[in-house]
């Protein structure tokens, strides 16, 4: 395999993915995801859009200084102010990349930017030149490239390369293109852009028509060597191209694509779970590669085939994405050793203290459930170990409810050395618990969504509650698991409240919201002109 055939995987979960409605990751969550992405060995992590808010700035800076391995990129519109802010956050990275962009489609130039094509071209060039005066690695994106005039697009790319762009990116910003058409666009850019051999050709596809992965793969067949994508396909509107699907397609069909990747696919499943847990965005069961049913065989004919020869109905091994086939069932007689071995097989590497906490949770669960499955273990580990600032700790929850009773809850919450007990009535038991927690913590938030899932089948299944609360426009997600669904709901809410307190503190330290801009916002508006 020659270096010509190497595909670079650019993950933008922390930037474009975080632009999903209702998703808001704090700095700790972003570091956790970036660390996991480094284990997955993606080539580039786009850590955020530093000018968007001081919180985004802090996250990019933290990822740049703490996460090693991949290139760390930050987004900037084509202005000196954005580029300065991106560089300020990025300069701590071992391998920093400034990613600057400007829209090139007629509708974006005319209606959003209110600039002529000539003005757009010179802004793009100036931005790249300025970014190159700060960083050696500069990516230039022509936003809405798929709906741009091809001749103009190539002119802009050629000028950007001349000004020093090391990567030129062709986004299908609105998910409008189709595979053959998009491959054709990539071929056109390769054939008609002066100096194109000096830059990496990247693609960035959105999923509005469900074609983001297909378009990205088609682009690879046409010579693109960087694909931009997100874990679980998270992203603006219908999302971005899903990393796990692109990677597994390129690996599984290497015979067809003939390309190589550096990604360690064994970390795909864990990364998907982590992103889902921290964002509160569920993965649909039939989702390719990482959905719960992706490797499940229900029909008798299929099961028979699988038992005779796995490849009859399995084109990828579950182990290849880090889903070990569990032959060991854990229960209350399983000791520390068996539990630790299981954790290792599931891909966790925990500190001694974390292992101890996890083992205590496991024995607790094994007392209530006969058999503890891998899914149960994952749920309790994620519950225990996902970094959440713990200002409040739920010590006790008691509920009276029934079809003829007024739902009433009593909770005891610890905050440092202070213990507060409160009771409240509600429309239902969960509502009563949440009102009691509000009273005990003194934190009022707006509950945006609440959901409850069973982690496994069976009456003794662990319940997993996920809540989203909004505080001053800031969305915080909490998750809790227990065999008691009321306890799971209470834990999830307390975790969300802890995140609210944390983000209020960050805000009051001056790290939040004095400027906010989204990547697709007109420059004039974001700059208050
Ligand atoms: O979708 C898009 O065009 C983008 C650019 C900023 C690359 O996200
Ligand atoms: Zn995008």
mmCIF file of C-alpha atoms and ligand atoms in Angstrom, residues 15-16 204 206 240, ligand 2:
data_model
loop_
_atom_site.group_PDB
_atom_site.id
_atom_site.type_symbol
_atom_site.label_atom_id
_atom_site.label_comp_id
_atom_site.label_asym_id
_atom_site.label_seq_id
_atom_site.Cartn_x
_atom_site.Cartn_y
_atom_site.Cartn_z
ATOM 1 C CA UNK A 15 -17.205 20.923 16.597
ATOM 2 C CA UNK A 16 -19.835 20.078 13.963
ATOM 3 C CA UNK A 204 -17.177 17.005 4.483
ATOM 4 C CA UNK A 206 -23.978 16.279 5.708
ATOM 5 C CA UNK A 240 -22.612 14.517 9.447
HETATM 6 ZN ZN1 LIG B 2 -20.505 20.820 8.530
#
